[in-house]
XYZ file of N, CA, C and O in Angstrom:
404
model
N 11.330 -37.442 72.654
C 10.945 -38.595 71.846
C 9.452 -39.010 72.053
O 9.190 -39.262 73.187
N 8.780 -39.104 70.930
C 7.393 -39.561 71.174
C 7.412 -41.196 70.861
O 7.932 -41.667 69.841
N 6.770 -41.830 71.802
C 6.745 -43.346 71.624
C 5.641 -43.686 70.558
O 4.603 -43.155 70.622
N 6.024 -44.670 70.007
C 5.133 -45.151 68.948
C 4.080 -46.238 69.705
O 4.378 -46.978 70.393
N 2.763 -45.839 69.367
C 1.764 -46.561 70.028
C 1.030 -47.529 68.800
O 0.082 -47.140 68.218
N 1.545 -48.697 68.788
C 1.071 -49.698 67.632
C -0.437 -50.032 67.786
O -1.144 -50.102 66.829
N -0.852 -49.943 69.082
C -2.336 -50.242 69.335
C -3.131 -49.242 68.925
O -4.221 -49.448 68.148
N -2.860 -47.917 69.161
C -3.579 -46.924 68.745
C -3.709 -46.683 67.165
O -4.497 -46.383 66.447
N -2.464 -46.964 66.651
C -2.363 -46.880 65.108
C -3.265 -48.059 64.405
O -3.945 -47.565 63.521
N -3.194 -49.227 65.034
C -4.011 -50.319 64.425
C -5.540 -50.011 64.666
O -6.373 -50.299 63.786
N -5.875 -49.411 65.745
C -7.365 -49.108 66.052
C -7.760 -47.991 64.994
O -8.934 -48.155 64.459
N -6.885 -47.062 64.708
C -7.349 -45.954 63.788
C -7.362 -46.514 62.228
O -8.285 -46.231 61.475
N -6.421 -47.329 61.867
C -6.271 -47.798 60.565
C -6.955 -49.200 60.225
O -7.213 -49.538 59.066
N -7.246 -49.850 61.379
C -7.936 -51.048 60.953
C -6.915 -52.207 60.643
O -7.418 -53.306 60.188
N -5.629 -52.043 60.794
C -4.609 -52.834 60.337
C -3.331 -52.637 61.130
O -3.172 -51.444 61.678
N -2.436 -53.585 61.129
C -1.077 -53.361 61.883
C -0.340 -52.351 61.100
O -0.259 -52.411 59.880
N 0.181 -51.353 61.811
C 1.030 -50.312 61.315
C 2.481 -50.573 61.843
O 2.655 -50.644 63.067
N 3.475 -50.619 60.969
C 4.855 -50.773 61.355
C 5.405 -49.358 61.683
O 5.143 -48.395 60.887
N 6.125 -49.291 62.691
C 6.778 -47.908 63.030
C 7.572 -47.487 61.844
O 8.375 -48.155 61.376
N 7.491 -46.058 61.605
C 8.284 -45.463 60.567
C 7.938 -46.010 59.126
O 8.776 -45.834 58.271
N 6.888 -46.667 59.001
C 6.436 -47.212 57.622
C 6.000 -45.954 56.761
O 4.881 -45.421 57.049
N 6.869 -45.510 55.772
C 6.344 -44.252 55.151
C 5.200 -44.546 54.316
O 4.522 -43.508 53.893
N 4.793 -45.787 54.082
C 3.593 -46.012 53.204
C 2.281 -45.808 53.763
O 1.279 -45.765 53.180
N 2.375 -45.511 55.126
C 1.166 -44.934 55.849
C 0.771 -43.600 55.389
O -0.408 -43.281 55.505
N 1.620 -42.986 54.625
C 1.413 -41.621 54.117
C 0.693 -41.823 52.837
O 1.193 -42.470 51.990
N -0.537 -41.303 52.716
C -1.319 -41.339 51.463
C -0.490 -40.854 50.232
O -0.052 -39.717 50.314
N -0.403 -41.751 49.308
C 0.429 -41.345 48.151
C 1.823 -42.075 47.932
O 2.395 -41.980 46.921
N 2.329 -42.528 49.068
C 3.582 -43.270 49.088
C 3.297 -44.685 48.959
O 2.695 -45.311 49.941
N 3.890 -45.337 48.020
C 3.834 -46.831 48.015
C 5.293 -47.277 48.212
O 6.331 -46.667 48.467
N 5.367 -48.728 47.942
C 6.692 -49.378 48.239
C 7.919 -48.674 47.316
O 8.963 -48.515 47.884
N 7.773 -48.419 46.244
C 8.764 -47.924 45.221
C 9.178 -46.562 45.687
O 10.299 -46.170 45.791
N 8.136 -45.562 46.001
C 8.551 -44.295 46.551
C 9.124 -44.310 47.929
O 10.061 -43.555 48.186
N 8.723 -45.223 48.758
C 9.397 -45.406 50.065
C 10.815 -45.741 49.800
O 11.694 -45.204 50.472
N 11.106 -46.591 48.779
C 12.574 -46.983 48.611
C 13.377 -45.781 48.235
O 14.491 -45.555 48.309
N 12.747 -44.837 47.273
C 13.349 -43.681 46.782
C 13.697 -42.837 47.959
O 14.944 -42.248 48.134
N 12.782 -42.681 49.003
C 13.019 -41.744 50.208
C 14.228 -42.472 50.896
O 15.100 -41.764 51.407
N 14.098 -43.753 51.100
C 15.236 -44.427 51.868
C 16.624 -44.102 51.072
O 17.499 -43.992 51.962
N 16.622 -44.130 50.002
C 18.023 -43.793 49.253
C 18.386 -42.385 49.485
O 19.649 -42.021 49.393
N 17.490 -41.535 49.915
C 17.981 -40.111 50.375
C 18.107 -39.966 51.755
O 18.263 -38.954 52.155
N 18.161 -41.204 52.549
C 18.415 -41.199 53.892
C 17.209 -40.753 54.707
O 17.246 -40.434 55.990
N 16.005 -40.634 54.148
C 14.798 -40.190 54.768
C 14.010 -41.660 55.045
O 13.267 -42.148 54.172
N 14.137 -42.141 56.368
C 13.657 -43.372 56.647
C 12.731 -43.363 57.821
O 12.202 -44.472 58.183
N 12.282 -42.251 58.412
C 11.292 -42.215 59.475
C 10.282 -41.152 59.305
O 10.409 -40.259 58.305
N 9.157 -41.118 59.910
C 8.204 -40.172 59.890
C 8.684 -38.834 60.269
O 8.465 -37.906 59.582
N 9.566 -38.914 61.286
C 10.105 -37.585 61.729
C 10.980 -36.917 60.712
O 10.794 -35.660 60.342
N 11.824 -37.704 60.032
C 12.791 -37.250 58.866
C 11.886 -36.725 57.793
O 12.025 -35.636 57.256
N 10.826 -37.444 57.355
C 9.863 -37.083 56.369
C 9.136 -35.739 56.819
O 8.915 -34.858 55.822
N 8.705 -35.588 57.924
C 8.022 -34.375 58.428
C 8.881 -33.314 58.366
O 8.318 -32.065 58.255
N 10.217 -33.322 58.527
C 11.176 -32.330 58.498
C 11.580 -31.822 57.028
O 12.149 -30.802 57.023
N 11.253 -32.428 56.072
C 11.765 -32.029 54.679
C 10.627 -31.163 54.047
O 9.483 -31.242 54.431
N 11.136 -30.409 53.186
C 10.269 -29.485 52.332
C 9.515 -30.293 51.249
O 10.113 -31.314 50.860
N 8.479 -29.750 50.767
C 7.853 -30.355 49.595
C 8.760 -30.371 48.583
O 8.745 -31.345 47.616
N 9.583 -29.298 48.233
C 10.630 -29.250 47.206
C 11.615 -30.492 47.216
O 11.861 -31.058 46.246
N 11.917 -30.792 48.582
C 12.844 -31.958 48.689
C 12.111 -33.248 48.251
O 12.627 -34.161 47.584
N 10.885 -33.319 48.646
C 10.022 -34.568 48.278
C 9.915 -34.707 46.760
O 10.027 -35.834 46.216
N 9.795 -33.365 46.127
C 9.736 -33.575 44.611
C 10.989 -33.897 44.014
O 11.195 -34.821 43.076
N 12.163 -33.508 44.649
C 13.518 -33.879 44.196
C 13.670 -35.415 44.237
O 14.189 -36.133 43.478
N 13.163 -35.987 45.409
C 13.131 -37.505 45.667
C 12.291 -38.162 44.516
O 12.860 -39.121 43.895
N 11.129 -37.752 44.227
C 10.351 -38.193 43.282
C 11.044 -38.082 41.828
O 10.957 -39.120 41.063
N 11.507 -36.906 41.490
C 12.284 -36.687 40.203
C 13.453 -37.668 40.062
O 13.623 -38.051 38.870
N 14.020 -38.136 41.113
C 15.203 -39.010 40.960
C 14.697 -40.470 40.464
O 15.585 -41.211 39.970
N 13.396 -40.710 40.631
C 13.025 -41.996 40.113
C 12.574 -41.961 38.642
O 12.222 -43.066 38.154
N 12.641 -40.799 37.956
C 12.266 -40.838 36.582
C 10.819 -40.323 36.377
O 10.104 -39.932 37.194
N 10.547 -40.295 35.098
C 9.254 -39.725 34.566
C 8.004 -40.307 35.084
O 7.039 -39.515 35.256
N 8.089 -41.540 35.428
C 6.809 -42.129 35.933
C 6.326 -41.817 37.335
O 5.163 -41.951 37.700
N 7.230 -41.007 37.997
C 6.756 -40.553 39.417
C 6.434 -38.999 39.294
O 5.894 -38.504 40.290
N 6.335 -38.572 38.106
C 5.858 -36.995 37.978
C 4.415 -36.902 38.339
O 3.939 -35.775 38.642
N 3.557 -38.006 38.086
C 2.196 -37.884 38.427
C 1.882 -37.752 39.837
O 0.748 -37.252 40.304
N 2.827 -37.896 40.768
C 2.579 -37.865 42.306
C 2.718 -36.564 42.756
O 3.378 -35.705 42.270
N 1.819 -36.067 43.811
C 1.832 -34.693 44.344
C 2.190 -34.807 45.881
O 1.440 -35.352 46.651
N 3.519 -34.536 46.190
C 3.902 -34.746 47.548
C 3.633 -33.544 48.574
O 4.132 -33.561 49.601
N 2.735 -32.713 48.046
C 2.460 -31.462 48.873
C 2.112 -31.830 50.338
O 2.449 -31.032 51.225
N 1.262 -32.785 50.564
C 0.853 -33.086 51.863
C 1.724 -34.107 52.663
O 1.536 -34.388 53.870
N 2.717 -34.632 52.065
C 3.485 -35.800 52.695
C 4.078 -35.373 53.892
O 4.115 -36.113 54.878
N 4.844 -34.271 54.105
C 5.449 -33.861 55.279
C 4.474 -33.741 56.360
O 4.699 -34.170 57.622
N 3.329 -33.134 56.161
C 2.374 -32.903 57.170
C 1.817 -34.191 57.637
O 1.429 -34.415 58.759
N 1.382 -35.114 56.505
C 0.950 -36.353 57.007
C 1.974 -37.159 58.023
O 1.646 -37.740 58.884
N 3.211 -37.148 57.460
C 4.280 -37.726 58.211
C 4.388 -37.120 59.699
O 4.659 -37.944 60.663
N 4.198 -35.914 59.813
C 4.145 -35.283 61.139
C 3.098 -35.943 62.060
O 3.335 -36.083 63.263
N 1.881 -36.093 61.501
C 0.769 -36.519 62.190
C 1.160 -37.989 62.712
O 0.924 -38.374 63.810
N 1.709 -38.730 61.795
C 2.211 -40.197 62.105
C 3.183 -40.101 63.233
O 3.118 -40.776 64.311
N 4.138 -39.224 63.149
C 5.274 -39.058 63.970
C 4.705 -38.735 65.405
O 5.027 -39.306 66.471
N 3.758 -37.781 65.477
C 3.169 -37.430 66.623
C 2.172 -38.340 67.355
O 1.510 -38.158 68.316
N 1.720 -39.439 66.462
C 0.820 -40.419 67.009
C -0.643 -39.884 66.793
O -1.443 -40.423 67.504
N -0.855 -38.936 66.018
C -2.232 -38.305 65.717
C -2.969 -39.255 64.749
O -3.345 -38.812 63.676
N -3.040 -40.457 65.124
C -3.616 -41.485 64.142
C -5.133 -41.223 63.682
O -5.428 -41.259 62.477
N -5.881 -40.819 64.711
C -7.328 -40.562 64.209
C -7.451 -39.378 63.326
O -8.103 -39.377 62.311
N -6.568 -38.365 63.562
C -6.517 -37.111 62.634
C -6.003 -37.486 61.410
O -6.486 -36.974 60.270
N -5.059 -38.353 61.373
C -4.487 -38.823 59.970
C -5.434 -39.547 59.170
O -5.628 -39.213 57.974
N -6.111 -40.443 59.808
C -7.116 -41.253 58.998
C -8.162 -40.358 58.462
O -8.698 -40.408 57.402
N -8.678 -39.463 59.505
C -9.799 -38.543 59.120
C -9.296 -37.615 57.851
O -10.087 -37.375 56.965
N -8.066 -37.198 57.971
C -7.496 -36.306 56.714
C -7.443 -37.108 55.543
O -7.915 -36.614 54.538
N -6.882 -38.306 55.548
C -6.822 -39.216 54.365
C -8.189 -39.553 53.815
O -8.351 -39.691 52.723
N -9.106 -39.784 54.587
C -10.526 -39.993 54.161
C -11.238 -38.870 53.526
O -11.940 -38.998 52.458
N -10.772 -37.584 53.941
C -11.379 -36.360 53.320
C -10.685 -36.189 51.924
O -11.175 -35.346 51.127
N -9.452 -36.627 51.816
C -8.545 -36.102 50.544
C -8.337 -37.435 49.729
O -7.500 -38.249 50.092
N -8.904 -37.495 48.616
C -8.720 -38.583 47.683
C -7.345 -38.595 47.073
O -6.926 -37.733 46.484
N -6.557 -39.660 47.519
C -5.244 -39.893 46.904
C -4.211 -38.800 47.316
O -3.337 -38.328 46.627
N -4.561 -38.192 48.600
C -3.644 -37.162 49.205
C -3.988 -35.890 48.551
O -3.069 -34.942 48.735
N -4.902 -35.619 47.707
C -5.083 -34.377 47.169
C -6.557 -33.821 47.701
O -7.267 -34.494 48.153
N -6.608 -32.421 47.628
C -7.861 -31.739 48.017
C -9.021 -32.017 47.199
O -8.845 -32.264 45.901
């Protein structure tokens, strides 16, 4: 088990980060986070373990308005959060506008 380092997360993001807050992933907001919670995906580790196809299934469950989102990078971003790779995550997010290349 990897311990969550709130100090390192805050240093990288410049704000307090709550452990397993899926909204730390670029492209996931409060409503999408609720959709994932409804599928039992409530942690960074759980999100990092799902396929992009499963992420799309979760989005599709929310209806047409969620089709605009691209979950291709979400498991990878969640893995960085789970591993505590905060600087790498922030750097990746800075390079990719709205989670896209």
